[in-house]
Structure formats: C-alpha cells, structure tokens
Short mmCIF file of C-alpha atoms and ligand atoms in Angstrom, two decimals:
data_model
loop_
_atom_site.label_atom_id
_atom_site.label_comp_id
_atom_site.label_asym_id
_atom_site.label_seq_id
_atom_site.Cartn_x
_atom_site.Cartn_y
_atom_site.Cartn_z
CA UNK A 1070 0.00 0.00 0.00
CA UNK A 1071 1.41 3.50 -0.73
CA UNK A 1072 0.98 6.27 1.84
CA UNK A 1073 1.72 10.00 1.83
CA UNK A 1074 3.06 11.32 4.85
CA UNK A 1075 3.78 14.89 5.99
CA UNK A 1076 5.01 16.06 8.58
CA UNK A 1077 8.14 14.74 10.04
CA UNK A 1078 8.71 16.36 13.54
CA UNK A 1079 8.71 13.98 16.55
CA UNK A 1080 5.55 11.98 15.45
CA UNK A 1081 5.51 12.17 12.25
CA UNK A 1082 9.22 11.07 11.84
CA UNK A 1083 8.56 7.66 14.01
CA UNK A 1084 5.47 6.91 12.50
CA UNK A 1085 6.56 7.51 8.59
CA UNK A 1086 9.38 4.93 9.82
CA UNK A 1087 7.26 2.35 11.36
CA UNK A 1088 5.28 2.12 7.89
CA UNK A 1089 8.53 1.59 6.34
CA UNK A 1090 9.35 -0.81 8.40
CA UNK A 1091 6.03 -2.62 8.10
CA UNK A 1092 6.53 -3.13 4.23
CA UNK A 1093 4.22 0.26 3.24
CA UNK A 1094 6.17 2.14 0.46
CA UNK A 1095 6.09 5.98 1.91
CA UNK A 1096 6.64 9.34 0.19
CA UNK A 1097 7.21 11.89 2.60
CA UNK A 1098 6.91 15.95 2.48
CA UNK A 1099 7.79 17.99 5.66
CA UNK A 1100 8.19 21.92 5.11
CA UNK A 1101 12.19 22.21 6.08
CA UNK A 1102 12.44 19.53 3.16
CA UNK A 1103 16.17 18.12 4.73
CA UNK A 1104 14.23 16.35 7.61
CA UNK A 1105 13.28 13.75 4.94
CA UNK A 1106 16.60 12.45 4.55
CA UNK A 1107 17.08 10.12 6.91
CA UNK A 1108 13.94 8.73 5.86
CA UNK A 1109 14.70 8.46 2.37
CA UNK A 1110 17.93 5.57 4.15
CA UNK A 1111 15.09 3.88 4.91
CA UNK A 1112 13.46 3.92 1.27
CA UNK A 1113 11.04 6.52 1.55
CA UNK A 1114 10.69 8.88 -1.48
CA UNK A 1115 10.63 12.53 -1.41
CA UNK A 1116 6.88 14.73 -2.38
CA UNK A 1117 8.61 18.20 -3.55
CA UNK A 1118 5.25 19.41 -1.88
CA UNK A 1119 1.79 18.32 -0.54
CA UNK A 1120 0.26 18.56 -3.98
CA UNK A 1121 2.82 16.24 -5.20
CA UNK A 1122 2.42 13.80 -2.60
CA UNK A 1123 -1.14 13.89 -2.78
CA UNK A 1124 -0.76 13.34 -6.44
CA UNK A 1125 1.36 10.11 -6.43
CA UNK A 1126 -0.77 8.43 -3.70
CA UNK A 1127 -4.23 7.67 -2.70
CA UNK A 1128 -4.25 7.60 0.86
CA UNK A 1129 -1.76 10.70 2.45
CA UNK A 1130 -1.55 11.13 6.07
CA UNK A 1131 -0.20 14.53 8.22
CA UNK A 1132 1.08 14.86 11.33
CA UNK A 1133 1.81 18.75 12.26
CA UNK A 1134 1.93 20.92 14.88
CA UNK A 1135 -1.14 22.95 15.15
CA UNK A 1136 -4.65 24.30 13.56
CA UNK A 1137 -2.50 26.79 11.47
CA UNK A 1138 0.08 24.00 10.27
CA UNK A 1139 -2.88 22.14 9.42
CA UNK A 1140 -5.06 24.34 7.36
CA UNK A 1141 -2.12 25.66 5.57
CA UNK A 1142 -0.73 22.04 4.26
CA UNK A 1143 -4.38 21.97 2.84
CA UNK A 1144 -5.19 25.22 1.39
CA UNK A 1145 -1.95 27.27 0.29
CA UNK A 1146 -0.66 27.28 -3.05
CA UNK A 1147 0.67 23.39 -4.09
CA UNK A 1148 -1.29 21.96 -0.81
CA UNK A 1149 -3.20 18.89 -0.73
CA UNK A 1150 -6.24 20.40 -2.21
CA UNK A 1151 -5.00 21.15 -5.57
CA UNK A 1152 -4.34 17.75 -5.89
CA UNK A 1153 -7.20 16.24 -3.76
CA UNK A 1154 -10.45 14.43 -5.75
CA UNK A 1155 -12.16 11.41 -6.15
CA UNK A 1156 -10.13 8.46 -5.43
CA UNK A 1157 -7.75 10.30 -3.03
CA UNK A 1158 -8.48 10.08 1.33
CA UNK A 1159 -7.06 12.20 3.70
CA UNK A 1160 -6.29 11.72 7.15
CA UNK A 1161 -5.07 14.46 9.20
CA UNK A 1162 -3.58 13.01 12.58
CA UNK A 1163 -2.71 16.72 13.92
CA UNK A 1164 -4.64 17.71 17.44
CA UNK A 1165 -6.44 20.55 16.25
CA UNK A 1166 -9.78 21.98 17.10
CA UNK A 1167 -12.83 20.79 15.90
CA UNK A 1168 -13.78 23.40 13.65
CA UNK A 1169 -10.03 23.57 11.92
CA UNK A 1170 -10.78 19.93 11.26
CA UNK A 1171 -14.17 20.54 10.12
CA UNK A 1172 -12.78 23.03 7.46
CA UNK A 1173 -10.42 20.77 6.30
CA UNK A 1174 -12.99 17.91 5.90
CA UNK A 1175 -15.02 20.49 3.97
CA UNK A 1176 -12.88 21.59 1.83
CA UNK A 1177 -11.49 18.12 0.99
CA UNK A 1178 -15.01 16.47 0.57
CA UNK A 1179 -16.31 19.32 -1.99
CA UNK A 1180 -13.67 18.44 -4.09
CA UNK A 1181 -14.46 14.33 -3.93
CA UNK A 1182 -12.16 13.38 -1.53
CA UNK A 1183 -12.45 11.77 1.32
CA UNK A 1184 -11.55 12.36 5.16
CA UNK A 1185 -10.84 11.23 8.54
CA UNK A 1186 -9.41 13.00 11.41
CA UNK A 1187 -7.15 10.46 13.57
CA UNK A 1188 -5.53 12.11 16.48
CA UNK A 1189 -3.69 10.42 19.12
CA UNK A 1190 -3.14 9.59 22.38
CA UNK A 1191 0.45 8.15 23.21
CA UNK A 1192 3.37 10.33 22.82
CA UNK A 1193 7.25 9.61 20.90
CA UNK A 1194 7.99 5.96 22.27
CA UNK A 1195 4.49 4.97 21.52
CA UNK A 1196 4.90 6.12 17.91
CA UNK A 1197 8.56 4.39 17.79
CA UNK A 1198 6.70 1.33 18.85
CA UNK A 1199 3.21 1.75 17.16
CA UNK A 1200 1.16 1.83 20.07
CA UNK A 1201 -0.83 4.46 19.95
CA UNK A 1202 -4.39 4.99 20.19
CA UNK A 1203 -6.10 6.24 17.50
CA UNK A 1204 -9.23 8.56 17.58
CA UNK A 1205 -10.44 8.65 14.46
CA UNK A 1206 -14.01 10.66 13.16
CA UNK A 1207 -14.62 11.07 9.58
CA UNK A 1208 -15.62 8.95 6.60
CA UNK A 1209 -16.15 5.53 7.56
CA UNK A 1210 -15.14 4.10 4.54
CA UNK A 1211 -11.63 5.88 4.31
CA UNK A 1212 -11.54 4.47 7.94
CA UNK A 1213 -12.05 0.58 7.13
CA UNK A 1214 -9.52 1.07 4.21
CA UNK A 1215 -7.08 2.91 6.78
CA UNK A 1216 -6.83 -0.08 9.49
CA UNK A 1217 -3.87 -1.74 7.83
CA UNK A 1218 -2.22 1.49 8.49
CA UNK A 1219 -3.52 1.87 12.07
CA UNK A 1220 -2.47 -1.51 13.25
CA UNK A 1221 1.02 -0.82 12.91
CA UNK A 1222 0.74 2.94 14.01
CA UNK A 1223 -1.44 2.42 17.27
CA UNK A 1224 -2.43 -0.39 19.45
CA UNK A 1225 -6.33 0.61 19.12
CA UNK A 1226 -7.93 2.57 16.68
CA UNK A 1227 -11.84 4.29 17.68
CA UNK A 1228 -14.30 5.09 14.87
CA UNK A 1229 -16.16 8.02 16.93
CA UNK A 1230 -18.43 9.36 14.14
CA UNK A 1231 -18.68 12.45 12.50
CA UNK A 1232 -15.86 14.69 11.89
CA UNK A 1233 -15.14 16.90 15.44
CA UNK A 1234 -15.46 14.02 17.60
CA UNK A 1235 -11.80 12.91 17.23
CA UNK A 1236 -10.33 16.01 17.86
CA UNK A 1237 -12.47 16.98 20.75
CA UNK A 1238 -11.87 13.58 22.27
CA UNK A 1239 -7.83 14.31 21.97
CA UNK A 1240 -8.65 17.48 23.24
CA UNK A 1241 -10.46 16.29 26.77
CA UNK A 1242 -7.72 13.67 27.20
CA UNK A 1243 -5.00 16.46 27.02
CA UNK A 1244 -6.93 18.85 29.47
CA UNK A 1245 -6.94 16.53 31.77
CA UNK A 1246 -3.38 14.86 30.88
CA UNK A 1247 -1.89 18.87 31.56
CA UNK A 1248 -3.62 19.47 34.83
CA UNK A 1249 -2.45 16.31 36.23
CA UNK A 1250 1.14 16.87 35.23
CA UNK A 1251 0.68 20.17 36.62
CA UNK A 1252 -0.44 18.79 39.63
CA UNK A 1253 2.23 16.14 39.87
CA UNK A 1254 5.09 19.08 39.29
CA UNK A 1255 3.71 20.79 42.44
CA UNK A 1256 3.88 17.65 44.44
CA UNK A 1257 7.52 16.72 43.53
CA UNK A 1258 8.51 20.63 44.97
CA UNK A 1259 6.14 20.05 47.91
CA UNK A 1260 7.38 16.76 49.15
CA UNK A 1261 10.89 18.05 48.68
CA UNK A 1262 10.37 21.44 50.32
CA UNK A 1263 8.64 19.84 53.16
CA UNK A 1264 11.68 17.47 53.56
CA UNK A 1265 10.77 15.03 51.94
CA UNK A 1266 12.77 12.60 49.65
CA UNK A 1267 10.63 12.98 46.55
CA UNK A 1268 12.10 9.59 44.83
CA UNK A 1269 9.86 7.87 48.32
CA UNK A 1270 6.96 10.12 46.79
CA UNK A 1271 7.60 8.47 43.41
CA UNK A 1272 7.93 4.95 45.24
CA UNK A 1273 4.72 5.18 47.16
CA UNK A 1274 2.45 6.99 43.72
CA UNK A 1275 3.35 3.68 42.06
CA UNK A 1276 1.77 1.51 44.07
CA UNK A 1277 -1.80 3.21 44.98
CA UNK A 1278 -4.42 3.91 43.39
CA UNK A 1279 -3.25 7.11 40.99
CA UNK A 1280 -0.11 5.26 39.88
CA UNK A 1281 0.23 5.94 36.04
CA UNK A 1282 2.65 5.50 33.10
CA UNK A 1283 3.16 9.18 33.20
CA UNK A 1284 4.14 9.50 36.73
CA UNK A 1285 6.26 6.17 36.33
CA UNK A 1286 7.84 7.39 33.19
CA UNK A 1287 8.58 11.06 34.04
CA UNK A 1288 9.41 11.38 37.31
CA UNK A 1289 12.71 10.08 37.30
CA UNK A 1290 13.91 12.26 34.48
CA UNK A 1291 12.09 15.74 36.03
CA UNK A 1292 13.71 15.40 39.58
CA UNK A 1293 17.12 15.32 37.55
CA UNK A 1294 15.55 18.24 35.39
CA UNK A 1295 16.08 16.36 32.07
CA UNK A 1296 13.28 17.46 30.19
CA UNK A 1297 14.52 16.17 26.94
CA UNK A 1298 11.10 16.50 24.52
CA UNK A 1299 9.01 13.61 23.45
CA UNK A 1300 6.06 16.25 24.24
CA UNK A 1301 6.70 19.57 23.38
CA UNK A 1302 5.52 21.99 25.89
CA UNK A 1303 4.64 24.53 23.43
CA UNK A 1304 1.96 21.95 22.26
CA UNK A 1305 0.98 20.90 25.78
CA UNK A 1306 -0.01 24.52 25.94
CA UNK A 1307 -1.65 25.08 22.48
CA UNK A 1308 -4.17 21.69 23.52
CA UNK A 1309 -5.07 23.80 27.26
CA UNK A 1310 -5.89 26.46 24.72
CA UNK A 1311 -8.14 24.51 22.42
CA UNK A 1312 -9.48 23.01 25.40
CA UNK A 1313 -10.47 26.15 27.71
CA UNK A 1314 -12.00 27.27 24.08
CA UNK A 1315 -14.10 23.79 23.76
CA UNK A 1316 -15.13 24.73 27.59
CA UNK A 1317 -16.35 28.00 26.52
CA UNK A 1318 -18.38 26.93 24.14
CA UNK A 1319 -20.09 24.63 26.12
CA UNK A 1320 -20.20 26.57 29.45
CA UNK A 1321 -18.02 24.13 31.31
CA UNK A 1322 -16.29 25.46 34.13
CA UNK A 1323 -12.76 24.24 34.38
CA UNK A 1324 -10.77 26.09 36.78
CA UNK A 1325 -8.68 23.46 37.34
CA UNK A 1326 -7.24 23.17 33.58
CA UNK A 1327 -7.05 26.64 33.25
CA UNK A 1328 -4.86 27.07 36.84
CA UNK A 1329 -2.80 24.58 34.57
CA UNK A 1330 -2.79 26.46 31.45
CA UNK A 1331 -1.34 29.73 32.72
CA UNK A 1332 1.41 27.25 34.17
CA UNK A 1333 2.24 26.15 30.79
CA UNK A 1334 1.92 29.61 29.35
CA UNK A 1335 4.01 30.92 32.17
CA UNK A 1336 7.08 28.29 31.22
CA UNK A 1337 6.31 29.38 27.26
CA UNK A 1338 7.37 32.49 27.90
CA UNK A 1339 10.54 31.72 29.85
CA UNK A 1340 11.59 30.28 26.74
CA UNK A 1341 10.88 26.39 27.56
CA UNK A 1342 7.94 25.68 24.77
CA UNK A 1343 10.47 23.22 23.17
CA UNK A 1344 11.28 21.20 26.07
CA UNK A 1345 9.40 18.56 27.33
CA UNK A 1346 5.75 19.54 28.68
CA UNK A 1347 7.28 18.07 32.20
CA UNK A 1348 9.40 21.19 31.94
CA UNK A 1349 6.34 23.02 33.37
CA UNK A 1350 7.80 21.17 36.67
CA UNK A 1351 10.61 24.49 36.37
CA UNK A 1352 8.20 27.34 36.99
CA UNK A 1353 6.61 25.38 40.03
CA UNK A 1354 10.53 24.72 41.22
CA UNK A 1355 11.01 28.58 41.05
CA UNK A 1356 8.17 29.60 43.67
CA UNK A 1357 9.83 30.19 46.99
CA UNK A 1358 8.54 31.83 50.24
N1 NDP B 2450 4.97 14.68 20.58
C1 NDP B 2450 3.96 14.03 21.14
O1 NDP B 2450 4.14 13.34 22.17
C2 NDP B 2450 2.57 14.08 20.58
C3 NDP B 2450 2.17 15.08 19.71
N2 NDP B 2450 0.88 15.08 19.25
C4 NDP B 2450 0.44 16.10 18.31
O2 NDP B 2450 0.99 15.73 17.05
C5 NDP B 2450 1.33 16.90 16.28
C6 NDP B 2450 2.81 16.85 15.93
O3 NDP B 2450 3.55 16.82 17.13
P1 NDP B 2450 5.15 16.68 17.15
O4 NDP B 2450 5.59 15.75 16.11
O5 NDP B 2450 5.52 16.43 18.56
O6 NDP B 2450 5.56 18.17 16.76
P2 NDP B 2450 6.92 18.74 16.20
O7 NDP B 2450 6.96 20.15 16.69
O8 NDP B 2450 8.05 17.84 16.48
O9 NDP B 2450 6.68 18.74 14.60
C7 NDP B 2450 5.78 19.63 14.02
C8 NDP B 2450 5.69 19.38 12.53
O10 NDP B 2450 4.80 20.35 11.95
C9 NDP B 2450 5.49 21.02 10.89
N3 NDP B 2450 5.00 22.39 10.75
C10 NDP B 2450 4.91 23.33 11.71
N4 NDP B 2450 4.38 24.46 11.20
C11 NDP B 2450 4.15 24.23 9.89
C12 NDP B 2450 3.60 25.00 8.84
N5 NDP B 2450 3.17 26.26 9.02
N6 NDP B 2450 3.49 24.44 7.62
C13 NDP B 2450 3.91 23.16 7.41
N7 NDP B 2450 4.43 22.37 8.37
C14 NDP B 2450 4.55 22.90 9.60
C15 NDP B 2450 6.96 20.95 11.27
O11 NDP B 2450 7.77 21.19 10.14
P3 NDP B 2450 9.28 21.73 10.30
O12 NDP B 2450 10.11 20.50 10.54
O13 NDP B 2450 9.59 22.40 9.03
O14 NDP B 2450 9.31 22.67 11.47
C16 NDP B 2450 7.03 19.52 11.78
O15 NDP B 2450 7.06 18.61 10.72
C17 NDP B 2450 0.92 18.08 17.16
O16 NDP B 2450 -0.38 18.47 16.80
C18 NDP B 2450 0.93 17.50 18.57
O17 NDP B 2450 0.09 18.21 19.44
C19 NDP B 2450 -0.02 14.11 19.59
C20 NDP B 2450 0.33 13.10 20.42
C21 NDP B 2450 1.66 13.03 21.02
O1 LIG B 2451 -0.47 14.47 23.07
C1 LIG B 2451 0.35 13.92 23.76
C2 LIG B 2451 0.26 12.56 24.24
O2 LIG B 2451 1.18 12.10 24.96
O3 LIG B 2451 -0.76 11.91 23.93
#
C-alpha cells in the first residue's frame, strides 16, 4: 500500500518509519524539506510538496503541529487540495480543534475526496513502537480502508463518528493529561520542600491507586531536570488552549485546567515551549517563600 506522509517532527518522523518498516512504500513531504533524509535511508521517497504527494498516492496522512500547520498544508498554493479528488483520502492526525478539522474535511469532501481525522493519544515511544491509540471521526469508509495502516501505528484505533469528535476527544484527554502533570510538578517541589525525599513520593504513587505511566515514566527524568522533549511543551499549551475554548463553548467550568494552562503559558514564555511539557515542573521549582 502507498501512503503520503507529511510532517516529520517527533511523530511524524517515528510513525513515517514504522510504515517503512512494516513493508508500506512511503513518500514523505515535511516543510524544512532536509528532515526527509534520513527517511529516504530507509526507502522513503521525497513529495517536492503536498500537492505532489497527494498526487502520487491515494491515501496521504499529516502529522503537524497545530490548527494553522494544518489548514495551511491543505489550502496554500501546491497543498493537498490542488491535488485532492475522487479516489484520493485524507487523514489528518494533527490535534487541532474541531472546527479547523471541520474546514479541512469540507474543503477536501467538496472536491471528492475523502476524510478522517485520527488524532492520538500516546506520545514519541508509543509512535517508535506503534502503540498508539487512534481517535479517528470522519468517513467511515476511508476508515475501514485505513486499518492496515492503524495496526502498525497504534495499538487501538476508535471510529467516533462524525468529523469533530476525534479532535475533541484528543482534546479532553490532554486537558486533563496537563492538569495532572501540573499537579504532579507541584507535588515533587512540595514533598521536597517539606523534607521530603521525593524519589519515596515516586515509590509510594506507584503503588496506589493514581499510579500511572506518566508519573512512572517522568518522574525520574524531572527530579534530575532532564526534560529532553518527546512532548513539546509549546503543544501541551496550544491543547489547554483549544481546550479552555471547547469549555467556553459549552459553558463548562474548568478552573482546574485553566490554573494549569497559565502554568504552561508561564514556562512558554521563559523560553521552555520546546522542552518537554514536564518542563512546566521548572516554573513550580522557582516559587519560593
Ligand atoms: N509529541 C507528542 O508526544 C505528541 C504530539 N501530538 C500532536 O501531534 C502533532 C505533531 O507533534 P510533534 O511531532 O511532537 O511536533 P513537532 O513540533 O516535532 O513537529 C511539528 C511538525 O509540523 C510542521 N509544521 C509546523 N508548522 C508548519 C507550517 N506552518 N506548515 C507546514 N508544516 C509545519 C513541522 O515542520 P518543520 O520541521 O519544518 O518545522 C514539523 O514537521 C501536534 O499536533 C501535537 O500536538 C499528539 C500526540 C503526542
Ligand atoms: O499528546 C500527547 C500525548 O502524549 O498523547
């Protein structure tokens, strides 16, 4: 099966490679066109731009960094639409807001293509590894034809109906995914301000009832302050944003995530947005009495 790919930062880099490496002949397009080099070792081939890749393949996946990476691999000049039509899905697995995704889906179907949104849950190992979870909302066809794709990207793939529900899903998981780390950061300073050896904190999370990958995986690295990225913060951030603004719309209080969000913004603008999303554990480090 041939796939399109573009977009080849942290997630879309490991997942391009796992197709590879699962016998799917690639072409891959990211905007700073060198980054496709090392993939090209692994015998992808190079789109000069989305059109192109679009072009040469019938199914073309994308994997960027926000709602305005998104809509403009779709609608400037040589993007995916001028290539799009019948015959041709697209699946964008970006975590963007519902209504970016919904503009892309329209834009895509008036032409007589088809599409799915796919975000994910499961960060840069997961992707290494292809065990992700998959939240897809779209066409349901393009979605059946995409599962040989999905089982060697993710672990479990959702079909959650029409085109809004995948990214809003994402965007719940990550609310709630950034207030807990938030909340975790604030531990690790209070155990160790209150004298407390904060590896016995780590010790005793793991074994009750909130222990969690995240905690179990993180921890370690933040109380030696290596916050080298598999999560950008700067993206951490952008979800709290599209979150809060999914909570607006629906009149949902959340003080909670947005306590959380002007924790991430706060580390943003101290210049850690490309660090890890743990790195938010830095600002909460720097409140003393
Ligand atoms: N990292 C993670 O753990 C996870 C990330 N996600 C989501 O996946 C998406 C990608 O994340 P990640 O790989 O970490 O991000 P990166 O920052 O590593 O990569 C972002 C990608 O988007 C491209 N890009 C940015 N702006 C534009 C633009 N204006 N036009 C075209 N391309 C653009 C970048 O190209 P260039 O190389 O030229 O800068 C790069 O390929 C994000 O939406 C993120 O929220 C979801 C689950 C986990
Ligand atoms: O979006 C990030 C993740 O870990 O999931």
């Amino acid at each position: 099966m041939e796939v399109g790919f573009l977009g080849l930062g942290i997630m879309g880099k490991a997942m391009s490679m796992n197709l590879l490496k699962n016998g799917f002949k690639v072409t891959v397009w990211n905007r700073t066109l060198s980054k496709c080099n090392e993939l090209v070792e692994f015998g992808a081939s190079i789109g000069e731009t989305p059109a192109q890749v679009v072009k040469k393949c019938k199914l073309t996946i994308a994997m960027l960094s926000d709602p305005a990476a998104a809509l403009s691999v779709v609608f400037d000049k040589d993007g995916v639409l001028e290539q799009t039509g019948s015959g041709k899905g697209y699946i964008d697995m970006s975590t963007v807001d519902p209504e970016t995704s919904s503009k892309i889906s329209q834009a895509i179907t008036s032409k007589g293509g088809a599409f799915l949104e796919a975000p994910v849950s499961g960060s840069k190992q997961p992707a290494e590894t292809g065990q992700l979870v998959i939240l897809a909302a779209g066409d349901k066809g393009l979605y059946e034809e995409s599962i040989p794709a999905f089982d060697v990207l993710g672990k479990k793939s959702f079909f959650l109906g029409q085109v809004g529900n995948g990214a809003k899903m994402k965007l719940v998981i990550n609310m709630i995914m950034g207030s807990v780390m938030s909340a975790f950061s604030e531990g690790l300073v209070l155990s160790e301000r209150s004298g407390l050896n904060p590896h016995d904190l780590l010790d005793v999370l793991d074994l009750g009832a909130i222990a969690n990958p995240m905690f179990k995986g993180k921890g370690p690295a933040m109380l030696k302050s290596n916050y080298s990225p598999a999560f950008p913060l700067k993206h951490q951030q952008k979800d709290m944003r599209l979150a809060l603004a999914l909570g607006d719309e629906n009149a949902v209080s959340m003080p909670v995530a947005a306590a959380a969000n002007e924790s991430f913004k706060k580390a943003r603008s101290m210049g850690l947005g490309d660090l890890d999303f743990s790195s938010v554990h830095e600002i909460l480090k720097m409140t003393k009495d």
